[in-house]
Amino acid sequence: MTAITNNLQVIEAKINDACVRVGRSRQDVTCIAVTKSVSVERTEEALQAGILHVGENRPEGLALKQQQIEKERAVWHYIGSLQTRKVKQVVNEVDYIHSLDRLSLAEEINKRATKTVKCFVQVNVSGENSKHGLTPEELQPFLHELTAFTHIEVVGLMTMAPNTEDEAIIRNVFQQLKQLQLQVQALQLDYAPCKELSMGMSGDFEIAIEEGATFVRIGTALVG
Ligand SMILES: *Cc1c(COP(=O)(O)O)cnc(C)c1O
């Protein structure tokens, strides 16, 4: 594994270049280090290197990291699929949940939350069976059902691009998510400002930034 400072330099340059190519400000993109596959020590190294945002995809992994790293030292993101019965382990320990994808999950988050929880609604734009998330058609009806849940704020939409070499396919998925985000934002729902786009991972974050990502979730390329 290379030192995280080196990885971070490379990724920072790529993020910056992608922003420049499309005339965006670097400040509008937040880089989340996905630490789900690495140790507490490696996560600590990432924080020392200047990483502020950390993403975990299992309640157990989150708990493990938070047992040894003070919560105040990072902004914590829950990025994985979340079983309803495990919501209580996660909901008040993180700053963002990226995987809101069904009403039963929203109900449980709302019930267990002691403060407003910033959520991304996950959309399965590519339509792959293996992927979680609402279909684009389900998105708006779903959002309207969230009215009653006073502890949920929909800050944006999240998606995962298909695992393909075909850049055009990936780009198209990100463009579709951007269009959906604009449609939701235009509804002006007070509980769903929906200004953010969580999209882009190690293999495709530059395309995602070109297409409007405001949060990129980078694991392998950053922390190994
Ligand atoms: C693992 C994971 C990532 C990071 O993937 P890399 O390809 O390692 O950068 C991003 N988002 C989600 C939801 C993940 O599960």
CSV table of C-alpha atoms and ligand atoms in Angstrom, one decimal:
chain,number,residue,atom,x,y,z
A,1,MET,CA,0.0,0.0,0.0
A,2,THR,CA,1.3,3.4,-0.9
A,3,ALA,CA,1.3,6.2,1.7
A,4,ILE,CA,-2.0,7.9,1.8
A,5,THR,CA,-0.4,11.3,1.5
A,6,ASN,CA,0.8,10.3,-2.0
A,7,ASN,CA,-2.5,8.9,-3.0
A,8,LEU,CA,-4.2,12.0,-1.7
A,9,GLN,CA,-2.0,14.2,-3.8
A,10,VAL,CA,-2.7,12.3,-7.0
A,11,ILE,CA,-6.5,12.3,-6.3
A,12,GLU,CA,-6.5,16.0,-5.3
A,13,ALA,CA,-4.8,16.8,-8.6
A,14,LYS,CA,-7.4,14.7,-10.5
A,15,ILE,CA,-10.3,16.3,-8.7
A,16,ASN,CA,-8.9,19.7,-9.3
A,17,ASP,CA,-8.4,19.0,-13.0
A,18,ALA,CA,-11.9,17.7,-13.4
A,19,CYS,CA,-13.3,20.8,-11.8
A,20,VAL,CA,-11.2,23.0,-14.0
A,21,ARG,CA,-12.3,21.2,-17.2
A,22,VAL,CA,-16.0,22.0,-16.5
A,23,GLY,CA,-15.5,25.3,-14.7
A,24,ARG,CA,-16.5,24.2,-11.3
A,25,SER,CA,-15.0,25.3,-8.0
A,26,ARG,CA,-12.9,22.7,-6.1
A,27,GLN,CA,-14.8,23.7,-3.0
A,28,ASP,CA,-18.0,22.3,-4.4
A,29,VAL,CA,-16.7,18.8,-4.3
A,30,THR,CA,-16.3,16.8,-1.0
A,31,CYS,CA,-14.0,13.8,-1.1
A,32,ILE,CA,-15.1,11.0,1.2
A,33,ALA,CA,-12.5,8.4,2.1
A,34,VAL,CA,-14.2,5.0,2.0
A,35,THR,CA,-12.4,3.1,4.8
A,36,LYS,CA,-14.7,0.0,4.8
A,37,SER,CA,-11.9,-2.4,3.7
A,38,VAL,CA,-9.0,-0.9,5.8
A,39,SER,CA,-7.9,-1.0,9.4
A,40,VAL,CA,-8.4,1.6,12.1
A,41,GLU,CA,-4.7,2.4,11.8
A,42,ARG,CA,-5.0,3.1,8.1
A,43,THR,CA,-8.1,5.2,8.8
A,44,GLU,CA,-6.1,7.1,11.3
A,45,GLU,CA,-3.4,7.6,8.7
A,46,ALA,CA,-6.0,9.1,6.4
A,47,LEU,CA,-7.1,11.6,9.0
A,48,GLN,CA,-3.5,12.5,9.7
A,49,ALA,CA,-3.1,13.1,5.9
A,50,GLY,CA,-5.8,15.7,6.1
A,51,ILE,CA,-8.9,13.6,5.2
A,52,LEU,CA,-12.0,14.9,7.0
A,53,HIS,CA,-14.8,12.8,5.6
A,54,VAL,CA,-14.9,9.0,6.2
A,55,GLY,CA,-17.4,6.5,4.8
A,56,GLU,CA,-18.3,3.1,6.1
A,57,ASN,CA,-20.7,0.6,4.7
A,58,ARG,CA,-21.5,-1.8,7.6
A,59,PRO,CA,-22.7,-0.9,11.1
A,60,GLU,CA,-19.9,-3.2,12.6
A,61,GLY,CA,-17.2,-1.4,10.6
A,62,LEU,CA,-18.5,2.0,11.7
A,63,ALA,CA,-18.6,1.0,15.3
A,64,LEU,CA,-15.1,-0.4,15.2
A,65,LYS,CA,-13.7,2.8,13.7
A,66,GLN,CA,-15.6,4.9,16.2
A,67,GLN,CA,-14.4,2.9,19.2
A,68,GLN,CA,-10.9,4.1,18.5
A,69,ILE,CA,-11.4,7.4,16.6
A,70,GLU,CA,-13.1,10.3,18.3
A,71,LYS,CA,-16.3,11.1,16.5
A,72,GLU,CA,-15.5,14.8,16.5
A,73,ARG,CA,-12.4,14.3,14.4
A,74,ALA,CA,-14.3,13.3,11.2
A,75,VAL,CA,-17.5,13.7,9.3
A,76,TRP,CA,-19.0,10.3,9.2
A,77,HIS,CA,-20.9,8.9,6.2
A,78,TYR,CA,-22.9,5.7,6.1
A,79,ILE,CA,-22.7,4.6,2.5
A,80,GLY,CA,-23.9,0.9,2.4
A,81,SER,CA,-27.2,-0.8,2.3
A,82,LEU,CA,-28.8,-0.6,5.7
A,83,GLN,CA,-31.0,-3.3,7.2
A,84,THR,CA,-33.9,-1.8,9.1
A,85,ARG,CA,-33.1,-3.7,12.3
A,86,LYS,CA,-29.6,-2.1,12.3
A,87,VAL,CA,-30.7,1.5,11.9
A,88,LYS,CA,-30.5,2.1,15.7
A,89,GLN,CA,-26.8,1.2,15.6
A,90,VAL,CA,-26.1,3.8,13.0
A,91,VAL,CA,-28.5,6.6,12.8
A,92,ASN,CA,-27.3,8.8,15.6
A,93,GLU,CA,-23.6,8.0,15.0
A,94,VAL,CA,-23.2,9.5,11.5
A,95,ASP,CA,-23.6,12.8,9.8
A,96,TYR,CA,-24.9,11.5,6.5
A,97,ILE,CA,-26.7,8.4,5.3
A,98,HIS,CA,-26.3,7.8,1.6
A,99,SER,CA,-28.5,4.8,1.1
A,100,LEU,CA,-32.1,5.7,1.8
A,101,ASP,CA,-34.0,3.5,-0.6
A,102,ARG,CA,-37.3,2.4,0.9
A,103,LEU,CA,-40.2,3.6,3.1
A,104,SER,CA,-39.6,1.1,5.9
A,105,LEU,CA,-36.1,2.4,6.2
A,106,ALA,CA,-37.3,6.0,6.3
A,107,GLU,CA,-39.8,5.1,9.0
A,108,GLU,CA,-37.1,3.5,11.2
A,109,ILE,CA,-34.6,6.3,10.7
A,110,ASN,CA,-37.3,8.8,11.6
A,111,LYS,CA,-38.3,6.8,14.7
A,112,ARG,CA,-34.8,6.3,16.0
A,113,ALA,CA,-33.2,9.7,15.2
A,114,THR,CA,-32.7,12.1,18.0
A,115,LYS,CA,-31.9,14.9,15.5
A,116,THR,CA,-32.5,15.6,11.8
A,117,VAL,CA,-30.6,13.1,9.7
A,118,LYS,CA,-29.1,14.2,6.4
A,119,CYS,CA,-30.0,11.6,3.9
A,120,PHE,CA,-29.3,10.8,0.2
A,121,VAL,CA,-32.0,8.9,-1.6
A,122,GLN,CA,-30.3,6.1,-3.5
A,123,VAL,CA,-31.4,5.7,-7.1
A,124,ASN,CA,-30.7,2.7,-9.3
A,125,VAL,CA,-30.3,4.7,-12.5
A,126,SER,CA,-28.6,1.9,-14.5
A,127,GLY,CA,-31.4,-0.6,-13.7
A,128,GLU,CA,-29.0,-3.4,-12.8
A,129,ASN,CA,-30.6,-6.1,-10.6
A,130,SER,CA,-27.5,-6.2,-8.4
A,131,LYS,CA,-27.9,-2.6,-7.4
A,132,HIS,CA,-30.0,-1.1,-4.6
A,133,GLY,CA,-32.1,2.0,-5.0
A,134,LEU,CA,-35.3,3.3,-6.3
A,135,THR,CA,-36.1,3.4,-10.0
A,136,PRO,CA,-36.2,6.9,-11.4
A,137,GLU,CA,-40.0,6.5,-11.7
A,138,GLU,CA,-40.3,5.7,-8.0
A,139,LEU,CA,-38.3,8.7,-6.8
A,140,GLN,CA,-40.9,11.5,-6.7
A,141,PRO,CA,-43.8,9.4,-5.2
A,142,PHE,CA,-41.3,8.2,-2.6
A,143,LEU,CA,-40.2,11.8,-1.7
A,144,HIS,CA,-43.8,12.8,-1.3
A,145,GLU,CA,-44.2,10.0,1.2
A,146,LEU,CA,-41.4,11.4,3.3
A,147,THR,CA,-43.4,14.6,4.3
A,148,ALA,CA,-44.4,13.1,7.6
A,149,PHE,CA,-40.9,12.2,8.7
A,150,THR,CA,-39.7,15.3,10.5
A,151,HIS,CA,-36.3,13.9,11.3
A,152,ILE,CA,-35.3,13.3,7.7
A,153,GLU,CA,-33.7,15.9,5.4
A,154,VAL,CA,-33.1,14.7,1.8
A,155,VAL,CA,-29.9,16.6,1.0
A,156,GLY,CA,-29.4,14.9,-2.3
A,157,LEU,CA,-29.4,11.8,-4.5
A,158,MET,CA,-26.9,9.0,-4.6
A,159,THR,CA,-26.1,6.4,-7.3
A,160,MET,CA,-23.5,3.8,-8.3
A,161,ALA,CA,-22.5,3.6,-11.9
A,162,PRO,CA,-22.3,0.1,-13.6
A,163,ASN,CA,-19.0,-1.7,-13.5
A,164,THR,CA,-18.0,-1.2,-17.1
A,165,GLU,CA,-15.1,0.2,-19.1
A,166,ASP,CA,-17.6,2.1,-21.3
A,167,GLU,CA,-17.2,5.7,-20.3
A,168,ALA,CA,-20.3,6.8,-22.2
A,169,ILE,CA,-22.5,4.4,-20.2
A,170,ILE,CA,-21.1,5.7,-16.9
A,171,ARG,CA,-21.4,9.3,-17.9
A,172,ASN,CA,-25.0,8.8,-19.0
A,173,VAL,CA,-25.9,7.3,-15.6
A,174,PHE,CA,-24.4,10.4,-13.8
A,175,GLN,CA,-26.2,12.7,-16.2
A,176,GLN,CA,-29.5,11.1,-15.5
A,177,LEU,CA,-29.0,11.4,-11.7
A,178,LYS,CA,-28.2,15.1,-12.2
A,179,GLN,CA,-31.4,15.6,-14.1
A,180,LEU,CA,-33.4,13.8,-11.4
A,181,GLN,CA,-31.7,16.0,-8.7
A,182,LEU,CA,-32.7,19.1,-10.6
A,183,GLN,CA,-36.3,17.9,-10.9
A,184,VAL,CA,-36.5,17.2,-7.1
A,185,GLN,CA,-34.8,20.5,-6.3
A,186,ALA,CA,-37.4,22.3,-8.4
A,187,LEU,CA,-40.2,20.9,-6.3
A,188,GLN,CA,-38.9,23.1,-3.4
A,189,LEU,CA,-39.9,20.7,-0.7
A,190,ASP,CA,-38.7,22.1,2.6
A,191,TYR,CA,-37.6,18.7,3.8
A,192,ALA,CA,-35.9,17.8,0.5
A,193,PRO,CA,-33.6,20.7,-0.7
A,194,CYS,CA,-31.8,18.0,-2.7
A,195,LYS,CA,-28.8,20.1,-3.8
A,196,GLU,CA,-26.2,17.4,-3.5
A,197,LEU,CA,-25.1,14.5,-5.8
A,198,SER,CA,-23.2,11.6,-4.2
A,199,MET,CA,-21.7,9.8,-7.2
A,200,GLY,CA,-18.2,8.6,-8.3
A,201,MET,CA,-15.9,6.0,-6.9
A,202,SER,CA,-12.2,5.2,-7.5
A,203,GLY,CA,-12.8,4.2,-11.1
A,204,ASP,CA,-15.1,6.9,-12.2
A,205,PHE,CA,-14.9,10.0,-9.9
A,206,GLU,CA,-13.5,12.3,-12.5
A,207,ILE,CA,-16.5,11.6,-14.9
A,208,ALA,CA,-18.8,12.1,-11.9
A,209,ILE,CA,-17.3,15.5,-11.1
A,210,GLU,CA,-17.6,16.6,-14.7
A,211,GLU,CA,-21.2,15.7,-14.5
A,212,GLY,CA,-21.9,17.5,-11.2
A,213,ALA,CA,-21.0,15.3,-8.3
A,214,THR,CA,-20.7,17.2,-5.0
A,215,PHE,CA,-19.6,14.2,-3.0
A,216,VAL,CA,-17.3,11.5,-4.3
A,217,ARG,CA,-16.8,8.2,-2.4
A,218,ILE,CA,-13.2,7.0,-2.9
A,219,GLY,CA,-11.9,3.8,-1.4
A,220,THR,CA,-9.3,1.7,-3.3
A,221,ALA,CA,-7.5,4.6,-4.9
A,222,LEU,CA,-7.2,6.6,-1.7
A,223,VAL,CA,-6.7,4.3,1.2
A,224,GLY,CA,-6.0,1.1,-0.6
B,1,LIG,C1,-16.9,0.5,-1.6
B,1,LIG,C2,-17.8,1.7,-2.0
B,1,LIG,C3,-17.2,2.8,-2.6
B,1,LIG,C4,-15.7,3.0,-2.9
B,1,LIG,O1,-15.3,2.1,-3.9
B,1,LIG,P1,-13.9,2.2,-4.5
B,1,LIG,O2,-14.0,1.6,-5.9
B,1,LIG,O3,-13.0,1.3,-3.7
B,1,LIG,O4,-13.4,3.6,-4.6
B,1,LIG,C5,-18.1,3.9,-2.9
B,1,LIG,N1,-19.4,3.8,-2.6
B,1,LIG,C6,-20.0,2.7,-2.1
B,1,LIG,C7,-21.4,2.7,-1.9
B,1,LIG,C8,-19.2,1.6,-1.8
B,1,LIG,O5,-19.7,0.5,-1.2
